[in-house]
CSV table of C-alpha atoms and ligand atoms in Angstrom, one decimal:
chain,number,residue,atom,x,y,z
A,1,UNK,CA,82.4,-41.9,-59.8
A,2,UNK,CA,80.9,-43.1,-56.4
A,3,UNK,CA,79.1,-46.0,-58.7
A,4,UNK,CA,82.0,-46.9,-60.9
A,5,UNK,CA,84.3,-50.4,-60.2
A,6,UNK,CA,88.2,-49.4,-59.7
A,7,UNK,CA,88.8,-50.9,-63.3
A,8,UNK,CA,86.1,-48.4,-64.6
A,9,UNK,CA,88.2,-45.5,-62.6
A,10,UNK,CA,91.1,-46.4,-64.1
A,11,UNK,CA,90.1,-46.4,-67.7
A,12,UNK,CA,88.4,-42.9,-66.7
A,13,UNK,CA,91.7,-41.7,-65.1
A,14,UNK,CA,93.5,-43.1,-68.3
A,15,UNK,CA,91.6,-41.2,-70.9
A,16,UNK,CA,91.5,-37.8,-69.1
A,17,UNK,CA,95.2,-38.7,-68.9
A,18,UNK,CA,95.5,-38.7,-72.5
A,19,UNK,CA,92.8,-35.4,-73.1
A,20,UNK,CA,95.1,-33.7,-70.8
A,21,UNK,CA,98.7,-34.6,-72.4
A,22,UNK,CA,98.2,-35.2,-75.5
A,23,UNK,CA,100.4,-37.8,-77.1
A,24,UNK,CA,101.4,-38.6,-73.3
A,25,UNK,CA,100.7,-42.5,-72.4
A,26,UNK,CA,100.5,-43.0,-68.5
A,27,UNK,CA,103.1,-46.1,-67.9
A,28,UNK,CA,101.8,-46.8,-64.1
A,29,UNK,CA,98.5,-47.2,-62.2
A,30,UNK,CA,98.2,-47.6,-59.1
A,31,UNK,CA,95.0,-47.6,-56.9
A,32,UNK,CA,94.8,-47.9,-52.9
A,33,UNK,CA,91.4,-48.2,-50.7
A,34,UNK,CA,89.2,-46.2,-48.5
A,35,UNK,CA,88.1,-48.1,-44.8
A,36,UNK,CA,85.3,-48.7,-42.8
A,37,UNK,CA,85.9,-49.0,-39.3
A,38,UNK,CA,84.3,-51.9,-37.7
A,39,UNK,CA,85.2,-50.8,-34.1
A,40,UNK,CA,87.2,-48.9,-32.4
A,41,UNK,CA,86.5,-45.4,-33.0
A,42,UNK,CA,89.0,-42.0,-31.7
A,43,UNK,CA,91.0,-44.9,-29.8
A,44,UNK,CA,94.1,-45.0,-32.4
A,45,UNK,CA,95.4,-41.8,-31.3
A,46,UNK,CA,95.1,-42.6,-27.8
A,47,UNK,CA,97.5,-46.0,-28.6
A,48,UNK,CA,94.4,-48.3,-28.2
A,49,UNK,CA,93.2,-50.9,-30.5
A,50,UNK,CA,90.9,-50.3,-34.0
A,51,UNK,CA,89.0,-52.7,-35.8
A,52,UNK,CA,88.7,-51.3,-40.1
A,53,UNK,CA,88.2,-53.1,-43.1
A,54,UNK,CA,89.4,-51.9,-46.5
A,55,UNK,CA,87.1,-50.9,-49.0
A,56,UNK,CA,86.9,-52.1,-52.6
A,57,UNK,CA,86.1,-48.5,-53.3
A,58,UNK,CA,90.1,-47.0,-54.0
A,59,UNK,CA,91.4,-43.7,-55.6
A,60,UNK,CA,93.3,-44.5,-58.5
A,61,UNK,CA,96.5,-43.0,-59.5
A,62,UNK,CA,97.5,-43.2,-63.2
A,63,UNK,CA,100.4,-41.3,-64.6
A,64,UNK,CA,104.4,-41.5,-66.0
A,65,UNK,CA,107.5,-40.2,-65.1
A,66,UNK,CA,109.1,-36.8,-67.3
A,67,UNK,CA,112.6,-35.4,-67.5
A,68,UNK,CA,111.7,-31.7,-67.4
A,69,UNK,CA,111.9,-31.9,-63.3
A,70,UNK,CA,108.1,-30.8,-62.9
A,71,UNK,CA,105.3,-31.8,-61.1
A,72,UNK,CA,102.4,-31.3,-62.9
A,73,UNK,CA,98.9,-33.3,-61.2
A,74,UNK,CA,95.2,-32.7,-61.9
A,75,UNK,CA,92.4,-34.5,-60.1
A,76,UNK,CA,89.3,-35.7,-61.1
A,77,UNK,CA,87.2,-35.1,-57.8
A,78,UNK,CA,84.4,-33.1,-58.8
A,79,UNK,CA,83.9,-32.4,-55.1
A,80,UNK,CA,87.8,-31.1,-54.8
A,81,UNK,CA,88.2,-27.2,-54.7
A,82,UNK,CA,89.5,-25.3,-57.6
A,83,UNK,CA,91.9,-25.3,-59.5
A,84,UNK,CA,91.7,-29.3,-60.5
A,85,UNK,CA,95.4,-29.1,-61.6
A,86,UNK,CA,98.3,-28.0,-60.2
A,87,UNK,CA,101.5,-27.7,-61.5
A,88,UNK,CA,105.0,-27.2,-59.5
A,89,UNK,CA,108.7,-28.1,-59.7
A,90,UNK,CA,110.1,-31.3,-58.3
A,91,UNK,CA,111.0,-29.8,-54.3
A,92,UNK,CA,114.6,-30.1,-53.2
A,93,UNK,CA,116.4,-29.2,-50.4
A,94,UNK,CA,116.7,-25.4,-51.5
A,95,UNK,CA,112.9,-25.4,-52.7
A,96,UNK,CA,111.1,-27.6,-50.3
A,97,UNK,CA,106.8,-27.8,-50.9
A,98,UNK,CA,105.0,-26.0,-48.4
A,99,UNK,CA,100.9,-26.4,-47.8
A,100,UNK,CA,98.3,-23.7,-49.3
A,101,UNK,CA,95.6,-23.9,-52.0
A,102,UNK,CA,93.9,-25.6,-53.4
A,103,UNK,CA,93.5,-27.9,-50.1
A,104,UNK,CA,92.9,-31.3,-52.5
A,105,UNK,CA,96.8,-30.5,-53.3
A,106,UNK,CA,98.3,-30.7,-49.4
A,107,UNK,CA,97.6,-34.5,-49.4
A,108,UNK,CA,99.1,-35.2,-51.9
A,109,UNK,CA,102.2,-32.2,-51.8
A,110,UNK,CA,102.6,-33.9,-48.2
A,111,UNK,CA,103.5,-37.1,-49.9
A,112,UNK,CA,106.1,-35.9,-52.5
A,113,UNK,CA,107.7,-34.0,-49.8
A,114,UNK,CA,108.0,-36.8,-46.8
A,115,UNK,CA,109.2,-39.2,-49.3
A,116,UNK,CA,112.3,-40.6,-48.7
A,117,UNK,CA,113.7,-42.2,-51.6
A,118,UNK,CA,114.8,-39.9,-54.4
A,119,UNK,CA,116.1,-37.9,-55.9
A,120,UNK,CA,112.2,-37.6,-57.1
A,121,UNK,CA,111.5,-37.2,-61.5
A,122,UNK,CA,109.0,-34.9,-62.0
A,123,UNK,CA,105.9,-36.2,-63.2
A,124,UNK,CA,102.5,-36.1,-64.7
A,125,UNK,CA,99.7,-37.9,-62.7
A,126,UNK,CA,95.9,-38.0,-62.6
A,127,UNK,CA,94.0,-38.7,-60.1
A,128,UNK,CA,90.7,-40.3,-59.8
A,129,UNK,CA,88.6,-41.9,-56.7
A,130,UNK,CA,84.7,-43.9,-55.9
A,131,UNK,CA,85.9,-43.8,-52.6
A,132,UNK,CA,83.1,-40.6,-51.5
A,133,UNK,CA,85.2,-37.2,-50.3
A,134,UNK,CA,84.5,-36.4,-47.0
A,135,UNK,CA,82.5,-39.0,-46.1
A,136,UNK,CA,84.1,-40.6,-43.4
A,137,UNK,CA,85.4,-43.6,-45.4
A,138,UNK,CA,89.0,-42.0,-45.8
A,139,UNK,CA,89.2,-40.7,-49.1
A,140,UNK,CA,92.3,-38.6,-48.0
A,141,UNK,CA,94.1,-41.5,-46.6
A,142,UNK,CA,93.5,-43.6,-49.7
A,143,UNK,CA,94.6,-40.0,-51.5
A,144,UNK,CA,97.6,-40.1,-49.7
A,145,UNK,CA,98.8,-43.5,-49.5
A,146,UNK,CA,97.6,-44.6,-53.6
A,147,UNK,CA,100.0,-41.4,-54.1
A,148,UNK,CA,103.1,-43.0,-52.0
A,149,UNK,CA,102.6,-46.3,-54.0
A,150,UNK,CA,102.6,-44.1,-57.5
A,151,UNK,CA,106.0,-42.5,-56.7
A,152,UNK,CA,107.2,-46.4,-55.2
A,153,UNK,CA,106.8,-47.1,-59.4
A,154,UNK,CA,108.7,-44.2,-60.3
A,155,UNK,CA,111.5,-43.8,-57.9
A,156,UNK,CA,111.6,-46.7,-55.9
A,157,UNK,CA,111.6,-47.3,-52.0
A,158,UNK,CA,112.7,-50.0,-49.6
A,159,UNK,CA,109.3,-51.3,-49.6
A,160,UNK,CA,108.9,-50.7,-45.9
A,161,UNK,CA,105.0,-50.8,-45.4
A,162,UNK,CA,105.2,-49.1,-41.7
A,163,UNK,CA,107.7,-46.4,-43.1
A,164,UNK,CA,104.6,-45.8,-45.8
A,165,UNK,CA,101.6,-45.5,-43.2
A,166,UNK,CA,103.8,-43.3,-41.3
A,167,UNK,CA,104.9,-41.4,-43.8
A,168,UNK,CA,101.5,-41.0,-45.2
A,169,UNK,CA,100.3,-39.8,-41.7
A,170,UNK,CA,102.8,-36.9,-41.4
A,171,UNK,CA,101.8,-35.8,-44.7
A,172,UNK,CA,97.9,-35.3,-43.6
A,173,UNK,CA,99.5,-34.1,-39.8
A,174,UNK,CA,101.9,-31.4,-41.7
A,175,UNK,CA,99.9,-30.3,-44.5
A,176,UNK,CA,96.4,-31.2,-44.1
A,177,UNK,CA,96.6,-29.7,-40.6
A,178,UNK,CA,94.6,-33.1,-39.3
A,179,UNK,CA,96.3,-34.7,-36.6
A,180,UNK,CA,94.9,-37.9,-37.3
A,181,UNK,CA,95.7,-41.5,-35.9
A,182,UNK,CA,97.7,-44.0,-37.8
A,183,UNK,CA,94.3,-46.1,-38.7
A,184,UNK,CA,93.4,-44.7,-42.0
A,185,UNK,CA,96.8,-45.3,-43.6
A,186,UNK,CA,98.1,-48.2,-42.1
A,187,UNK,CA,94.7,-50.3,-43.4
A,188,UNK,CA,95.0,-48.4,-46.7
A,189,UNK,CA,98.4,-49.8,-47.1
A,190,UNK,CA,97.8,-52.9,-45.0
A,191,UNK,CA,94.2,-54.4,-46.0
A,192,UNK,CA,93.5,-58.0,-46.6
A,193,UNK,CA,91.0,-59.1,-48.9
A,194,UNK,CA,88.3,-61.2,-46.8
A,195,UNK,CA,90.0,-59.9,-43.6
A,196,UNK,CA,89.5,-57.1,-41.0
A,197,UNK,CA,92.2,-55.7,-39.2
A,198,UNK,CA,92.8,-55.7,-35.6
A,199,UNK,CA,95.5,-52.9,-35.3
A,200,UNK,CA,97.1,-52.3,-32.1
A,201,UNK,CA,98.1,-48.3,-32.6
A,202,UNK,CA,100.9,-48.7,-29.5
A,203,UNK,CA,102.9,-51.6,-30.7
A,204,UNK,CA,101.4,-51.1,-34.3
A,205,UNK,CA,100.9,-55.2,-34.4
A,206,UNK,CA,98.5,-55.8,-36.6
A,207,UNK,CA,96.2,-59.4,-36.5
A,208,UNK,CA,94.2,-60.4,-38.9
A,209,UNK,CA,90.6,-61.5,-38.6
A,210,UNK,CA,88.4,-63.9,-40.9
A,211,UNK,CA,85.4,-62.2,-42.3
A,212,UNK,CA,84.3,-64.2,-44.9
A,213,UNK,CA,81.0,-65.6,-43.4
A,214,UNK,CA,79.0,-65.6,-47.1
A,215,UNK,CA,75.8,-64.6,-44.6
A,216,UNK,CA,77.1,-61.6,-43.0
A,217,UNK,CA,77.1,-58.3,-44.7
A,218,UNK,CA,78.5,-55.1,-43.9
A,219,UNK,CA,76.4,-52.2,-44.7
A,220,UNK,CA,77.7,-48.9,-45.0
A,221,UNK,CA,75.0,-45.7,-44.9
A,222,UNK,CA,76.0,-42.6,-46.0
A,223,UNK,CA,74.1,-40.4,-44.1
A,224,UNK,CA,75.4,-37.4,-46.6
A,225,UNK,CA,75.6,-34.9,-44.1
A,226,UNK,CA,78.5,-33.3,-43.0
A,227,UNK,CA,78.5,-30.7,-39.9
A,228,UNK,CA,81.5,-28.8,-40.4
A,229,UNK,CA,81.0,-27.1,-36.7
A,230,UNK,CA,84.3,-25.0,-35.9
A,231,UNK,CA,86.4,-27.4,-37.5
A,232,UNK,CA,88.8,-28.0,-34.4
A,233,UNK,CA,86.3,-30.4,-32.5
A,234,UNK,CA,89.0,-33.5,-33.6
A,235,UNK,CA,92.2,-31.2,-32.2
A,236,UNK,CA,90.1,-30.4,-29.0
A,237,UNK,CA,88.8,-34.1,-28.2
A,238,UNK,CA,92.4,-35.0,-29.0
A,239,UNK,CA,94.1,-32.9,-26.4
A,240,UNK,CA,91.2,-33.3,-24.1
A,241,UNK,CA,92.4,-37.0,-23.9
A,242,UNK,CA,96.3,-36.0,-23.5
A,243,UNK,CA,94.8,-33.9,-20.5
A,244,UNK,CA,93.0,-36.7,-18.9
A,245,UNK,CA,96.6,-39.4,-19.7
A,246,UNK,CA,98.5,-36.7,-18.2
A,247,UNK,CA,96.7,-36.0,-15.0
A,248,UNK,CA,96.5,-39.8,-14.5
A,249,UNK,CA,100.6,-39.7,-14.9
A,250,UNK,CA,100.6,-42.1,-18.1
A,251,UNK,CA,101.5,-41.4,-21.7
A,252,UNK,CA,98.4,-42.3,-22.9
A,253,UNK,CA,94.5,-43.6,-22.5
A,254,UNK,CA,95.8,-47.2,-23.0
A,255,UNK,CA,97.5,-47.4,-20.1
A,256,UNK,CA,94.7,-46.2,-17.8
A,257,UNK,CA,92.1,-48.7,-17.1
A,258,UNK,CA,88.5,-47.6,-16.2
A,259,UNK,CA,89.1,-48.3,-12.1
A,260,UNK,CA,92.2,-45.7,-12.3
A,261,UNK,CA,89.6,-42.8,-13.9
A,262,UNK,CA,86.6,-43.4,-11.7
A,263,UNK,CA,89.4,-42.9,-8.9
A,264,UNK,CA,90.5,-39.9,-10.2
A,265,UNK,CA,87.1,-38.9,-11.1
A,266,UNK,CA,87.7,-35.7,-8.6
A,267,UNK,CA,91.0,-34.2,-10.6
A,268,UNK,CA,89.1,-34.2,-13.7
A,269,UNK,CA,87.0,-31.8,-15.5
A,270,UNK,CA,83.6,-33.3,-15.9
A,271,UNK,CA,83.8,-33.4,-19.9
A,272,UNK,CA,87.7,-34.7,-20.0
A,273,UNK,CA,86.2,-37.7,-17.5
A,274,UNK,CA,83.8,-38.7,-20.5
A,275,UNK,CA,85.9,-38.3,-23.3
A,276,UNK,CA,88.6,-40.6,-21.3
A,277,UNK,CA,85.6,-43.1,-20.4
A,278,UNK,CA,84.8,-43.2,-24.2
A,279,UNK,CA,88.1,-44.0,-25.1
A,280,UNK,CA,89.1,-46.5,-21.7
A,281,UNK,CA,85.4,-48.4,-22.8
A,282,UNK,CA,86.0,-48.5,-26.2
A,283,UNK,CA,89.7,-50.2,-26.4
A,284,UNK,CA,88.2,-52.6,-24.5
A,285,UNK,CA,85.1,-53.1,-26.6
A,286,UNK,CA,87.3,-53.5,-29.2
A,287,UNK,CA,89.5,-56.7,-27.9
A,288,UNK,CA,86.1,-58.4,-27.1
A,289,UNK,CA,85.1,-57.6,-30.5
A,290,UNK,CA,87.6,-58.7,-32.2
A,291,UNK,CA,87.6,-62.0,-30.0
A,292,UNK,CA,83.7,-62.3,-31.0
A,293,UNK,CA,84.3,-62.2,-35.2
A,294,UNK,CA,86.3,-64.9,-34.5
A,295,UNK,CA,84.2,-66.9,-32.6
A,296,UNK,CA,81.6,-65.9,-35.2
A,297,UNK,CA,79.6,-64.4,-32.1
A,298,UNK,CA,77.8,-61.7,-34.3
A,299,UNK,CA,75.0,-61.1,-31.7
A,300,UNK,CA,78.0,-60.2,-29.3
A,301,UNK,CA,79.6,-58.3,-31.8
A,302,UNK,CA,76.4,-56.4,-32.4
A,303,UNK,CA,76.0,-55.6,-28.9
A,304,UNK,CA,79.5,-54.0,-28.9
A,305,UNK,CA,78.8,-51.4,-31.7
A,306,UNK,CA,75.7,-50.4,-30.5
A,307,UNK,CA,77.4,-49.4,-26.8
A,308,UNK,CA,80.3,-48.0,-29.2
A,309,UNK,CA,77.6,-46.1,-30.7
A,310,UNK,CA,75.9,-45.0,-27.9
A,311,UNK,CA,79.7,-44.0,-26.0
A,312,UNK,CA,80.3,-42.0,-28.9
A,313,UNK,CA,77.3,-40.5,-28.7
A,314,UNK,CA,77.0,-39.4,-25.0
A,315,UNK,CA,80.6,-39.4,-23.9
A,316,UNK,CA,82.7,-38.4,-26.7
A,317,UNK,CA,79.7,-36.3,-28.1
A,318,UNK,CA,80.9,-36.8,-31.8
A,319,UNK,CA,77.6,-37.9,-33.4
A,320,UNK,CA,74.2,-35.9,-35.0
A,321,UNK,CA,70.9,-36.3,-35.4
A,322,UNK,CA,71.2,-37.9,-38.5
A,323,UNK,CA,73.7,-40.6,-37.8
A,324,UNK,CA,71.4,-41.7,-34.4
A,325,UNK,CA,68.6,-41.9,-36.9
A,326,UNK,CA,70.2,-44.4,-38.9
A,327,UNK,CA,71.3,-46.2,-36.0
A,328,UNK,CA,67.9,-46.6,-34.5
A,329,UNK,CA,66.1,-47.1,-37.9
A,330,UNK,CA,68.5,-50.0,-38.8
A,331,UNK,CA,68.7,-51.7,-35.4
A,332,UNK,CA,64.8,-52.2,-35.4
A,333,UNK,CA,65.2,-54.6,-38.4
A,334,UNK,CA,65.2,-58.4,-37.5
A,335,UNK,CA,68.3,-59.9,-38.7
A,336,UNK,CA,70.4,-56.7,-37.8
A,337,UNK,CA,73.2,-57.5,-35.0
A,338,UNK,CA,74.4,-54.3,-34.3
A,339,UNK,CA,75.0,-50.5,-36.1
A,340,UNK,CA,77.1,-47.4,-34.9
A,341,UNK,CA,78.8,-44.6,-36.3
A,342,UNK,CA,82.0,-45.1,-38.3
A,343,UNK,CA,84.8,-42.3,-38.9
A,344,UNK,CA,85.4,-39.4,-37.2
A,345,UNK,CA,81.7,-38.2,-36.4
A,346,UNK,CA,79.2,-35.1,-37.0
A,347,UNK,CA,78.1,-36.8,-39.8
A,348,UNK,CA,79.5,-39.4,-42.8
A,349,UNK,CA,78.8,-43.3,-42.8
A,350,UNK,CA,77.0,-45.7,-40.1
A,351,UNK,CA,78.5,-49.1,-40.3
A,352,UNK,CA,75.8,-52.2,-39.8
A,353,UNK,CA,76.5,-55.5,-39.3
A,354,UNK,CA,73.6,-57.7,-41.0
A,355,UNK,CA,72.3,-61.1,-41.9
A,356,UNK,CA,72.4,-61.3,-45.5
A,357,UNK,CA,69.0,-62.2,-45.8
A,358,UNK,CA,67.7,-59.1,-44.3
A,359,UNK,CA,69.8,-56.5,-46.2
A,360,UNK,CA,67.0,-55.1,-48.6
A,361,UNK,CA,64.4,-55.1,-46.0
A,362,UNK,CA,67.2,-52.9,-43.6
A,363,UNK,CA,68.0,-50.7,-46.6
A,364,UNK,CA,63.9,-50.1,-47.1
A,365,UNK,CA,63.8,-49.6,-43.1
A,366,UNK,CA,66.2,-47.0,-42.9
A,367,UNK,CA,65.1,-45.2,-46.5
A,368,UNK,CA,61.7,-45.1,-44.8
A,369,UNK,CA,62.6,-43.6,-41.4
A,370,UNK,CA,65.7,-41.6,-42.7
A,371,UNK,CA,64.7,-37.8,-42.8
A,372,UNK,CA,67.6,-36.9,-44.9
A,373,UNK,CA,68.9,-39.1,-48.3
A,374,UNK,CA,71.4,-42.1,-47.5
A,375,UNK,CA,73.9,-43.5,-50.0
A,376,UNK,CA,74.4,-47.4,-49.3
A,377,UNK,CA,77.3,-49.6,-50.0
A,378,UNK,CA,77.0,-53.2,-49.7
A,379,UNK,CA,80.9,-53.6,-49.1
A,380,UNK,CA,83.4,-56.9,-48.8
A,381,UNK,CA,86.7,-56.7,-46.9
A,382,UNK,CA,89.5,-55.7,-49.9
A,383,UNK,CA,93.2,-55.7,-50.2
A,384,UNK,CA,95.6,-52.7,-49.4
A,385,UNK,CA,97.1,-50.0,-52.0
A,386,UNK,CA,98.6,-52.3,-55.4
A,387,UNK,CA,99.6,-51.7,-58.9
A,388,UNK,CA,96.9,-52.0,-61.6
A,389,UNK,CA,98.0,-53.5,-64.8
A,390,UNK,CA,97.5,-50.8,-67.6
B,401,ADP,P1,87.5,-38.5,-45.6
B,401,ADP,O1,88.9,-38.8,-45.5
B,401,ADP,O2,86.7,-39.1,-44.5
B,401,ADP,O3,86.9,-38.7,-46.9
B,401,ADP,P2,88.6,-35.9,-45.1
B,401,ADP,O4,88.1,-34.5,-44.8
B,401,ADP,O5,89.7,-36.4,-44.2
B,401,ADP,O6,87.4,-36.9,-45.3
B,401,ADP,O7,89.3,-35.8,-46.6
B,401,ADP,C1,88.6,-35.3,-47.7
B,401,ADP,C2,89.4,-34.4,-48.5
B,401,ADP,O8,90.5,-35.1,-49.1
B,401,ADP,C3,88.7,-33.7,-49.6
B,401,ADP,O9,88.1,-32.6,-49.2
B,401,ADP,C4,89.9,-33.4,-50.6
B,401,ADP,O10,90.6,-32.3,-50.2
B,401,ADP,C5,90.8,-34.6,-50.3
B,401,ADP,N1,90.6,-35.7,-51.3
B,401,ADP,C6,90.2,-36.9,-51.1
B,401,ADP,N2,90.2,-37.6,-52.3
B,401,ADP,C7,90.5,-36.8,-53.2
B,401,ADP,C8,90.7,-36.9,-54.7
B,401,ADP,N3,90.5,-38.0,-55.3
B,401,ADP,N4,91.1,-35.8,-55.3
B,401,ADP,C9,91.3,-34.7,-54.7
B,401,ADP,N5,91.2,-34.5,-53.4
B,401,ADP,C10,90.8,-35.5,-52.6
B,402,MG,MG1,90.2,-38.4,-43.9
């Protein structure tokens, strides 16, 4: 669906809807977006400060409400694990959901069981996404939090947006086993069209900042590679920066600036010293950012994400060959300002920041020098999670 609009998703979503349930209308839609992360990257765990956009690619949620107290869901996804369609009973306080398989499910089992308003209807739902899975543009977030704003239509909430990221967040932390940072749901539920968001992950602010400079373009490359490694490299780099808070006597990175680690330089395992310097540099580089969009200092901006990049690289060592060939082959273009690695790393999207003018010649660059196949999107800052008229 990668190439489809989110109207086009819907109507999709609404006619497997109606194959699937026959003589069944879906009475709700709801859609909620994917990110790119400007800058800021493995800081919103560590209380610092992120810099994402939301996507107008979304994962759509279309269903209606039944009175037989069952859950029945099925997803689209072609890249979700079998079975597509799951079907369980509405979870109470006797018969509470619990994660297992297929893994598409937990995100969205998490959901239905952190919710708070209820008593829950069971329902029928389908689910259907452009945002790419796995890609580093927070599918599962969008999964997630496009699922929260389904059930508000059904059974509804306070409305609390915070309660929603949160809740959203402990779904992917208790069933997803991903003990990610707040970013990915709080600018799913959060986004402003023609805005990024600076989000400060300690006193969860949030401050929005003017993008709507008609020359400037985001680019997004997909480098569509995805090193799986052991799988616990997020879990490790995360404690490994608990280690280095708590040997420096604070509760977090956030609160140690760069003179109190090269101090303590001793005390510290060599690796723990250059994931904290990542993370100490990086918060940093992500206020000046910020500052610079708004002075419509793009050149400064640029610099930024390529030092992000580069920290990422070296001291947080959470990129790949692939992602530092899209880096280098897009920052020899004129017109280019800056390009890093966005998302989690070991693969998924780079993020460049480009003169309008000199898109197609930096999308012909990087095809050229790429050794692998890249994906690009072409991408304009969107709104949060919303109902879709049907
Ligand atoms: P990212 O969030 O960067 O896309 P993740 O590994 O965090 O990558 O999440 C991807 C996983 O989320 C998929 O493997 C799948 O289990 C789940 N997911 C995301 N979107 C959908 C969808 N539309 N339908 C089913 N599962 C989805
Ligand atoms: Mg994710």
């Amino acid at each position: 669906m990668a190439g489809l609009g989110a109207s086009a998703v819907k109507e999709e979503a609404v006619r497997v809807f109606r194959e699937t349930w026959p003589g069944c209308e879906p009475s709700v839609a709801v859609a909620a977006p994917g990110r790119v992360n400007l800058i800021g990257e493995h800081t919103d765990y560590n209380q610092g400060l992120v810099l994402p956009v939301a996507l107008p690619m979304v994962t759509v949620v279309v269903g209606c409400p039944s009175t037989d107290g069952i859950i029945s869901i099925l997803t689209m996804a072609k890249e979700a694990d079998e079975p597509k369609r799951l079907v369980f009973p509405v979870p109470s306080e006797a018969n509470p959901l619990s994660p297992g398989l297929p893994c598409w499910a937990n995100y969205v089992k998490g959901v239905i069981q952190h919710y708070r308003a209820g008593p829950l209807p069971g329902f029928k739902a389908v689910m259907a996404s452009n945002v790419p899975l796995g890609g580093g543009l927070s599918s599962s977030a969008s999964l997630e939090v496009a699922m929260y704003t389904f059930l508000q239509q059904i059974c509804p909430d306070d409305g609390d947006l915070m309660e929603k990221a949160l809740t959203c967040q402990k779904a992917e932390h208790t069933f997803a086993s991903m003990p990610c940072g707040i970013m990915d749901q709080f600018i799913s539920v959060m986004g402003q069209a023609d805005h990024a968001l600076l989000i400060d992950c300690r006193s969860l602010e949030v401050s929005p900042v003017p993008l709507t400079d008609s020359s400037l373009v985001v680019l997004i490359t997909n480098s569509n590679v995805r090193h799986t490694l052991t799988g616990s490299e997020y879990p490790t780099r995360r404690k490994q920066c608990m280690e280095a808070a708590k040997a420096l006597g604070k509760e977090s990175l956030r609160d140690v600036t760069m003179a109190d680690l090269k101090a303590a330089k001793a005390c510290l395992e060599a690796e723990v010293y250059c994931r904290a310097r990542h993370v100490i540099s990086e918060i940093k580089r992500t206020a000046e950012a910020a500052e610079a969009l708004r002075c419509r200092n793009y050149w400064e901006f640029g610099k930024l994400m390529v030092q992000s990049h580069d920290s990422l690289r070296d001291d947080y060592e959470v990129s790949c060959r692939e992602l530092d060939e899209l880096v280098a082959a897009a920052m020899g273009v004129e017109g280019v300002y800056g390009s890093r690695m966005t998302g989690g790393g070991f693969g998924g999207c780079t993020v460049t920041l480009v003169d309008a003018a000199a898109v197609e010649k930096t999308i012909e660059q990087i095809k050229d020098k790429y050794s692998g196949t890249a994906t690009f999107y072409t991408t304009k800052p969107s709104r949060g999670a919303h109902v879709l008229k049907l």
